[in-house]
XYZ file of C-alpha atoms in Angstrom:
562
model
C 2.104 131.109 -220.439
C -1.291 130.612 -219.019
C -1.520 129.471 -215.359
C -2.564 125.818 -214.862
C -4.356 124.759 -211.538
C -3.945 121.147 -210.571
C -5.864 119.097 -207.924
C -3.737 116.874 -205.866
C -4.491 113.110 -205.889
C -6.061 111.251 -202.860
C -3.277 109.148 -201.299
C -3.579 105.850 -199.290
C -3.296 106.027 -195.416
C 0.221 106.454 -194.161
C 2.321 103.699 -192.506
C 1.839 105.354 -189.077
C -2.002 105.166 -189.323
C -1.777 101.424 -190.242
C 0.484 100.726 -187.170
C -1.937 102.591 -184.864
C -4.966 100.646 -186.131
C -3.255 97.320 -185.796
C -2.121 97.956 -182.186
C -5.569 99.114 -181.143
C -7.178 96.009 -182.476
C -4.661 93.798 -180.725
C -5.249 95.514 -177.439
C -8.964 95.122 -177.704
C -8.716 91.559 -178.428
C -6.426 90.940 -175.455
C -8.685 92.846 -173.107
C -11.805 90.863 -174.291
C -9.925 87.521 -173.769
C -8.567 88.518 -170.341
C -12.094 89.518 -169.269
C -13.566 86.334 -170.531
C -11.005 84.103 -168.723
C -11.434 86.144 -165.452
C -15.249 85.759 -165.649
C -14.908 82.007 -166.306
C -12.570 81.569 -163.441
C -14.867 83.666 -161.141
C -17.980 81.593 -162.056
C -16.080 78.383 -161.591
C -15.159 79.284 -158.079
C -18.657 80.607 -157.535
C -20.153 77.261 -158.505
C -17.658 75.358 -156.386
C -17.822 77.469 -153.137
C -20.516 80.155 -152.967
C -20.006 82.434 -150.055
C -22.428 84.979 -148.541
C -20.881 87.324 -146.088
C -22.226 86.821 -142.598
C -23.998 83.550 -143.361
C -27.012 84.027 -140.985
C -30.515 84.516 -142.476
C -31.144 87.528 -140.367
C -28.062 89.379 -141.687
C -28.943 88.783 -145.370
C -29.684 91.994 -147.381
C -33.458 92.512 -147.625
C -33.374 92.035 -151.428
C -32.071 88.464 -150.918
C -34.441 87.152 -148.285
C -37.359 86.890 -150.605
C -35.461 84.578 -152.803
C -35.028 81.858 -150.172
C -37.455 79.001 -150.279
C -39.970 78.681 -147.442
C -38.852 75.763 -145.120
C -41.247 72.860 -145.103
C -40.961 69.234 -143.690
C -40.069 67.856 -147.222
C -37.301 70.454 -147.587
C -35.892 70.069 -144.038
C -36.404 66.307 -143.368
C -36.006 65.153 -146.923
C -39.457 63.402 -146.862
C -41.542 62.944 -149.971
C -43.701 65.863 -150.800
C -47.490 65.166 -150.992
C -48.743 64.833 -154.425
C -51.704 66.905 -155.676
C -54.595 64.387 -156.294
C -56.193 64.320 -159.791
C -59.699 65.631 -160.448
C -62.500 63.005 -159.781
C -63.151 62.401 -163.440
C -59.413 61.927 -164.106
C -58.829 59.456 -161.371
C -58.091 55.723 -162.424
C -60.766 53.319 -161.320
C -58.301 51.696 -158.816
C -57.271 54.909 -157.286
C -58.745 54.246 -153.836
C -57.632 50.576 -153.833
C -54.018 51.907 -153.729
C -54.654 54.475 -151.115
C -52.780 54.242 -147.794
C -55.313 54.942 -145.035
C -53.078 53.960 -142.171
C -55.520 51.325 -140.940
C -52.727 49.354 -139.261
C -51.508 52.397 -137.280
C -52.287 52.388 -133.511
C -53.924 55.457 -132.256
C -52.068 58.047 -130.038
C -49.310 60.617 -130.043
C -45.862 60.232 -131.686
C -42.656 61.499 -130.118
C -43.051 64.685 -132.335
C -46.445 65.197 -130.822
C -48.199 64.206 -134.083
C -51.540 62.388 -133.469
C -53.092 59.281 -135.025
C -56.850 59.208 -134.645
C -58.695 55.971 -133.962
C -61.221 57.204 -136.660
C -60.614 57.494 -140.292
C -62.241 59.777 -142.857
C -64.374 58.490 -145.659
C -62.616 58.097 -148.960
C -63.901 57.110 -152.339
C -65.734 58.335 -155.407
C -69.011 60.167 -154.850
C -72.089 57.964 -155.370
C -75.236 59.284 -157.172
C -76.796 60.804 -154.083
C -73.577 62.537 -153.110
C -73.003 63.773 -156.686
C -76.537 65.130 -156.897
C -75.995 66.890 -153.552
C -72.741 68.527 -154.836
C -74.578 69.732 -157.887
C -77.437 71.284 -155.843
C -75.026 72.939 -153.465
C -73.179 74.403 -156.525
C -76.473 75.713 -157.756
C -76.483 78.138 -154.734
C -73.463 79.904 -156.163
C -74.749 79.754 -159.682
C -77.964 81.490 -158.440
C -76.485 84.086 -155.947
C -73.142 85.247 -157.389
C -73.125 88.702 -158.823
C -72.049 88.903 -162.443
C -70.658 92.468 -162.064
C -68.319 91.833 -159.087
C -68.015 88.152 -158.815
C -68.939 88.252 -155.122
C -71.546 85.720 -153.835
C -74.246 86.633 -151.445
C -73.890 85.295 -147.869
C -77.539 84.529 -147.618
C -79.847 83.906 -150.626
C -80.867 87.093 -152.404
C -79.564 89.494 -149.760
C -76.586 91.269 -151.525
C -74.096 91.283 -148.713
C -71.079 89.297 -147.797
C -68.001 88.892 -145.540
C -64.671 87.569 -146.063
C -65.617 84.415 -144.226
C -68.416 83.806 -146.714
C -66.266 84.778 -149.685
C -63.846 82.074 -148.561
C -66.768 79.598 -148.544
C -67.547 80.766 -152.208
C -63.884 80.070 -153.193
C -64.227 76.631 -151.484
C -67.370 76.052 -153.677
C -65.512 77.016 -156.914
C -62.458 74.804 -156.134
C -64.757 71.851 -155.174
C -66.928 72.347 -158.279
C -63.870 72.163 -160.522
C -62.285 69.209 -158.760
C -65.436 67.221 -158.706
C -65.828 68.081 -162.491
C -69.012 70.049 -162.214
C -67.301 72.786 -164.083
C -64.279 73.096 -166.339
C -61.128 75.179 -166.203
C -62.456 78.219 -168.236
C -65.276 78.593 -165.710
C -62.938 78.208 -162.787
C -60.629 80.806 -164.148
C -63.458 83.251 -164.942
C -64.950 83.094 -161.555
C -61.702 83.324 -159.549
C -60.115 86.004 -161.761
C -63.308 88.070 -161.478
C -63.545 87.633 -157.778
C -59.870 88.223 -156.988
C -59.841 91.414 -159.205
C -62.838 92.776 -157.178
C -61.336 91.932 -153.863
C -58.098 93.625 -154.918
C -59.989 96.775 -155.660
C -62.113 96.886 -152.536
C -61.803 100.013 -150.432
C -60.202 98.843 -147.215
C -61.147 99.802 -143.645
C -59.095 102.951 -142.996
C -56.519 101.820 -145.561
C -55.507 98.722 -143.481
C -57.552 95.596 -144.069
C -60.891 94.632 -145.632
C -64.085 95.788 -143.944
C -66.135 93.300 -142.154
C -69.040 93.608 -144.657
C -69.340 94.595 -148.359
C -72.216 95.090 -150.734
C -72.004 92.280 -153.398
C -73.474 94.297 -156.196
C -71.398 97.314 -155.775
C -68.309 96.154 -153.749
C -68.887 99.147 -151.396
C -68.091 99.020 -147.739
C -71.328 98.569 -145.642
C -72.492 98.164 -142.079
C -74.525 95.167 -140.801
C -77.694 96.752 -142.271
C -76.064 96.790 -145.631
C -75.950 100.588 -145.625
C -72.788 102.554 -146.711
C -70.335 102.751 -143.890
C -67.364 100.942 -142.240
C -67.293 98.859 -139.063
C -63.959 97.436 -138.746
C -62.155 94.176 -139.676
C -62.209 90.653 -138.444
C -58.929 88.727 -137.878
C -60.976 85.408 -137.943
C -62.706 86.163 -141.256
C -59.325 87.238 -142.825
C -57.576 84.079 -141.426
C -60.136 81.845 -143.117
C -59.793 83.781 -146.357
C -56.040 83.407 -146.219
C -56.451 79.595 -145.954
C -58.360 79.497 -149.197
C -56.234 82.048 -151.043
C -53.218 79.605 -150.192
C -55.308 76.668 -151.458
C -55.981 78.471 -154.689
C -52.359 79.600 -155.121
C -50.944 76.137 -154.453
C -53.354 74.136 -156.555
C -53.481 76.620 -159.513
C -50.096 78.270 -159.946
C -51.208 80.281 -162.968
C -53.370 82.302 -160.556
C -50.574 82.812 -158.056
C -49.564 86.389 -159.148
C -53.124 87.409 -159.001
C -53.566 86.065 -155.455
C -50.435 87.698 -154.336
C -51.556 91.116 -155.642
C -54.560 91.054 -153.458
C -52.661 90.684 -150.257
C -49.971 93.175 -151.350
C -52.698 95.831 -151.047
C -53.191 95.100 -147.341
C -51.514 96.613 -144.262
C -50.852 93.907 -141.550
C -49.224 96.149 -139.114
C -52.041 95.985 -136.575
C -53.632 92.497 -137.043
C -50.919 90.480 -135.410
C -48.679 91.682 -132.653
C -45.167 90.720 -131.736
C -46.234 87.915 -129.406
C -48.387 86.335 -132.016
C -51.916 87.321 -130.948
C -54.521 88.238 -133.518
C -56.459 91.582 -133.361
C -59.651 92.715 -134.976
C -60.703 96.425 -135.272
C -63.818 98.353 -134.624
C -64.934 101.994 -134.517
C -65.393 103.746 -131.089
C -68.985 105.000 -131.197
C -68.230 108.019 -129.246
C -64.805 109.208 -130.598
C -64.870 107.562 -134.005
C -61.335 106.296 -133.465
C -60.156 102.700 -134.415
C -59.904 100.337 -131.509
C -57.933 97.141 -131.750
C -59.089 94.128 -129.658
C -57.741 90.633 -129.301
C -59.959 88.348 -131.322
C -60.607 84.618 -131.302
C -61.495 81.947 -128.831
C -60.636 78.279 -128.645
C -61.550 76.489 -131.895
C -61.676 79.344 -134.365
C -58.670 81.211 -133.149
C -56.177 78.411 -133.856
C -57.699 77.715 -137.252
C -57.542 81.323 -138.362
C -53.949 81.525 -136.934
C -52.927 78.808 -139.290
C -54.380 80.858 -142.161
C -51.911 83.679 -141.319
C -48.998 81.186 -140.830
C -49.560 79.843 -144.326
C -48.408 83.151 -145.554
C -45.283 83.440 -143.360
C -46.702 85.225 -140.298
C -45.960 83.846 -136.829
C -49.158 83.768 -134.769
C -47.710 81.733 -132.002
C -49.820 82.585 -129.045
C -52.968 82.554 -131.175
C -52.261 78.996 -132.206
C -51.952 77.751 -128.575
C -54.973 76.264 -126.845
C -54.116 77.871 -123.552
C -55.939 79.099 -121.604
C -58.528 76.323 -121.800
C -60.769 74.342 -119.437
C -62.865 71.193 -119.944
C -66.432 70.444 -119.157
C -67.472 66.821 -118.600
C -70.415 66.179 -120.868
C -71.687 62.532 -121.389
C -68.285 61.352 -120.172
C -66.257 63.435 -122.573
C -63.859 66.198 -121.426
C -65.052 68.981 -123.788
C -62.342 71.752 -124.246
C -63.539 75.323 -124.003
C -61.791 78.668 -123.787
C -60.799 79.549 -120.233
C -60.956 83.378 -120.664
C -63.862 84.738 -118.493
C -66.419 86.443 -120.734
C -67.261 88.936 -117.921
C -63.701 90.258 -118.043
C -62.729 89.818 -121.681
C -66.167 90.620 -123.122
C -66.085 87.894 -125.732
C -67.978 84.579 -125.548
C -66.635 81.205 -126.400
C -69.036 79.110 -128.287
C -68.019 75.500 -128.637
C -69.201 74.376 -132.009
C -68.311 71.835 -134.688
C -67.481 74.064 -137.549
C -63.955 75.307 -136.670
C -62.753 71.713 -136.047
C -64.297 70.575 -139.257
C -62.584 73.235 -141.272
C -59.246 72.472 -139.841
C -59.739 68.740 -140.646
C -61.261 69.188 -144.015
C -58.934 71.962 -145.383
C -55.789 71.479 -143.463
C -55.841 67.854 -142.364
C -55.266 68.864 -138.716
C -51.685 69.611 -139.881
C -49.374 72.453 -139.213
C -48.779 74.992 -141.951
C -45.263 73.862 -142.780
C -46.112 70.268 -143.118
C -46.127 69.162 -146.775
C -45.232 65.546 -146.365
C -47.413 63.820 -143.663
C -49.868 61.119 -144.854
C -53.567 61.832 -144.258
C -53.740 59.489 -141.324
C -50.960 61.294 -139.353
C -51.760 64.802 -137.979
C -48.894 67.079 -137.239
C -51.012 69.462 -135.285
C -51.845 66.670 -132.920
C -53.863 68.465 -130.219
C -56.169 69.867 -132.836
C -56.903 66.346 -134.041
C -57.489 65.046 -130.501
C -59.798 67.930 -129.501
C -61.724 67.335 -132.705
C -62.365 63.791 -131.706
C -63.752 64.928 -128.440
C -66.098 67.333 -130.257
C -67.309 64.416 -132.379
C -67.653 61.902 -129.539
C -69.659 64.036 -127.257
C -72.213 64.586 -130.033
C -72.435 60.844 -130.720
C -72.843 60.070 -127.026
C -75.749 62.598 -126.742
C -77.475 60.815 -129.587
C -76.988 57.393 -128.040
C -78.217 58.435 -124.613
C -81.080 60.817 -125.486
C -81.976 59.957 -129.107
C -81.374 63.519 -130.305
C -79.472 63.547 -133.619
C -76.709 66.090 -132.883
C -74.512 68.057 -135.281
C -74.174 71.617 -133.621
C -72.770 74.694 -135.267
C -73.833 78.262 -135.576
C -76.356 78.721 -138.271
C -78.809 81.182 -139.847
C -82.536 80.987 -139.384
C -85.381 82.425 -141.329
C -86.734 85.613 -139.500
C -85.616 87.102 -136.219
C -83.001 86.574 -134.723
C -81.687 85.571 -138.198
C -78.565 83.848 -136.668
C -77.981 81.649 -133.627
C -75.016 80.034 -131.940
C -76.143 76.495 -131.581
C -73.525 75.203 -129.114
C -72.170 72.146 -127.587
C -71.191 74.250 -124.587
C -71.375 78.035 -123.851
C -72.110 80.349 -120.917
C -71.621 77.425 -118.482
C -74.258 75.214 -119.978
C -74.084 72.181 -122.382
C -76.321 72.248 -125.581
C -76.958 76.023 -125.202
C -78.645 77.753 -128.161
C -78.313 81.610 -127.958
C -78.619 84.616 -130.226
C -75.727 86.990 -130.707
C -77.291 89.041 -127.842
C -77.203 86.126 -125.501
C -80.875 85.295 -125.452
C -81.752 81.613 -124.955
C -83.596 80.304 -127.966
C -83.901 76.488 -127.709
C -86.492 76.217 -130.415
C -83.741 77.163 -132.932
C -81.515 74.139 -132.076
C -80.988 72.227 -135.247
C -78.979 69.460 -136.906
C -76.805 71.805 -139.029
C -76.427 70.412 -142.566
C -72.690 71.514 -142.882
C -71.864 70.035 -139.545
C -73.580 66.694 -140.305
C -71.816 66.212 -143.660
C -68.564 67.382 -142.283
C -68.749 64.907 -139.477
C -69.721 62.236 -141.983
C -66.670 63.057 -144.148
C -64.111 62.966 -141.285
C -65.520 60.256 -139.105
C -66.512 56.926 -140.832
C -68.826 55.641 -138.093
C -72.359 54.284 -137.671
C -73.482 57.570 -136.143
C -72.375 59.679 -139.087
C -74.267 57.230 -141.345
C -77.387 58.359 -139.407
C -76.527 62.041 -139.951
C -75.888 61.429 -143.571
C -79.333 59.985 -144.203
C -81.019 62.924 -142.435
C -79.212 65.522 -144.497
C -78.043 64.183 -147.902
C -81.366 65.053 -149.611
C -82.316 68.119 -147.584
C -82.362 70.470 -150.546
C -84.245 72.519 -153.070
C -83.031 71.091 -156.326
C -83.044 74.534 -158.067
C -81.561 76.595 -155.197
C -79.249 74.735 -152.894
C -78.944 72.673 -149.676
C -81.093 73.786 -146.797
C -79.362 75.129 -143.718
C -80.431 72.132 -141.600
C -83.199 70.292 -139.756
C -84.757 71.521 -136.481
C -83.991 69.388 -133.504
C -87.517 69.640 -131.979
C -89.482 68.506 -134.998
C -90.352 71.912 -136.700
C -89.077 70.653 -139.987
C -86.329 72.168 -142.260
C -84.403 75.281 -141.573
C -85.679 76.890 -144.756
C -82.904 79.291 -145.652
C -79.860 78.981 -148.007
C -76.389 80.345 -147.292
C -72.939 80.395 -148.963
C -71.296 79.166 -145.869
C -73.490 75.988 -145.621
C -73.194 75.089 -149.285
C -69.524 75.865 -149.397
C -68.767 73.545 -146.557
C -70.928 70.861 -147.856
C -68.998 70.980 -151.101
C -65.778 70.857 -149.192
C -66.915 67.780 -147.236
C -67.777 65.980 -150.492
C -64.515 66.988 -152.084
C -62.603 65.679 -148.996
C -64.191 62.277 -149.547
C -62.587 62.203 -152.900
C -59.330 63.928 -152.494
C -58.531 63.964 -148.793
C -56.796 67.190 -147.358
C -57.819 70.127 -149.500
C -54.664 72.139 -149.092
C -51.914 70.885 -151.373
C -48.173 71.732 -151.176
C -46.683 74.803 -152.961
C -44.332 73.509 -155.699
C -42.778 76.792 -156.963
C -39.599 78.498 -155.940
C -39.844 82.124 -155.294
C -43.146 83.994 -154.686
C -44.098 87.621 -155.564
C -45.539 87.763 -152.018
C -42.054 87.411 -150.559
C -40.229 89.403 -153.193
C -42.415 92.468 -153.757
C -41.329 95.890 -152.515
C -37.867 94.683 -151.431
C -36.277 97.984 -152.604
C -38.768 100.041 -150.491
C -39.814 100.377 -146.815
C -43.324 99.132 -147.699
C -42.596 95.676 -146.413
C -41.469 96.802 -143.004
C -44.317 99.284 -142.464
C -46.997 96.780 -143.445
C -45.158 93.923 -141.665
C -44.968 91.625 -144.632
C -43.096 88.570 -143.658
C -39.947 86.861 -144.952
C -40.210 83.214 -146.135
C -40.497 81.191 -142.967
C -37.562 79.124 -141.880
C -37.546 76.133 -139.507
C -37.214 78.463 -136.468
C -40.392 80.164 -137.488
C -42.514 77.014 -137.546
C -45.571 76.869 -135.182
C -44.626 74.333 -132.502
C -46.315 70.902 -132.233
C -47.601 71.094 -128.643
C -49.571 68.406 -126.840
C -52.481 69.809 -124.799
C -53.694 66.475 -123.358
C -53.684 64.097 -120.462
C -52.950 61.382 -122.899
C -49.600 59.772 -122.269
C -49.217 57.197 -124.999
C -46.267 57.857 -127.208
C -45.389 56.136 -130.480
C -41.873 56.090 -132.002
């Protein structure tokens, strides 16, 4: 019989296999159900009673600090946050009819050391003359901004700039947009190009921006616009920080771009633990970096608030002390009390630093996002500003000289003068940066005149307005000013003058330029939380109430309002 080979048939899984599969599936289902219920219970408890071990802000892990909101008056006191005003062309016709100007409020200090001025700023739509002046001032930036870098020349065709003047250019862009001279695509194009360039600038010794840059190339230069580095200025950087915060708060879509600029900088040496600001320069003999305290009464406190807007604590820099007063035409004019012979730095009492504080910050403290325009939380700054205004009006009334004093450029040597209310022990002193007395360069500064007109609605500022409002070349920009002794116009055009003029006109329409931040977390406070970069570069945590600059009264005035 032949052999027959057979192939066994495939059988079904055995009973043991079926039991194993069933048990495994049941166990998985039970595990999933138990985990889901446990998670639900945990979340329920977390929503009801969140607990952070330790509880104190200083003990929070570094990764968590950046997610806390910065403390402001609206958050801490429950006050209504200030609303961002609409652009001029989007304002309803009755906008200013409904505006609370605090006209029924008595002047003086409150128990919180806030201050109510006896003067009020001008508010309203721009008339034809003012709108024409705004368009002409904007022409300066159309003419003298470099297409390759987005940097604007500080003075006419000369391709050089500082961070101070770059801030004035940003002011011009913001004002041009809010006054409806340009539209959002142009705003975004200009600011994005500028911020990209600033982010890429080579820093002074890998710390902070150099004092001067070439606008066509973005290269570090010296004061002669030749390649080199000369140090950094805390005052220039402070003003730049004010305008970066204005841009970030007004235009949140540019916030990350703004933050990325500052996250390239090293703040380790610019503010010390006591809250003083320091600039840097190069020792001519050794070539080493020298850090020197920077700022005198007026500019120092304004720049300090720029740093405070980003969470730093420049407490000593923000205080007026040490200061003295000089009695001029019956007004106690405040000036810095540090002796220039010892500290090797002059204190020039001029209008500009007080104007910038009022126009941009409303004479308010950096954490204040709820005070009305007529109530100034940085009270002593508002009071000192009134003195700076009044002494200039009194000079006009007693001598006939129109007076709006500020530092300004001149055409030809010495190219720049400090045209002061008080300096070197003398009132109405006009000097060069070397200290030479040059009275023929005394002038009614256009930026000071229109700034005074914007913040002080008086008969005298009407006179200043008439002298300055049409002082321009229609194709180039607003002239720097009008010589006091009858030599005619100061025939030069600058970014700072045209930027401040645009800011003054914008303030008439919108009031305080700085608007509140309305977001939650910021990249500025969260970046590099997993590294030691934040500690090495001294990046701050979101400021809490204990970090606020104090509201201090530096005055003999005793009236107190509750």
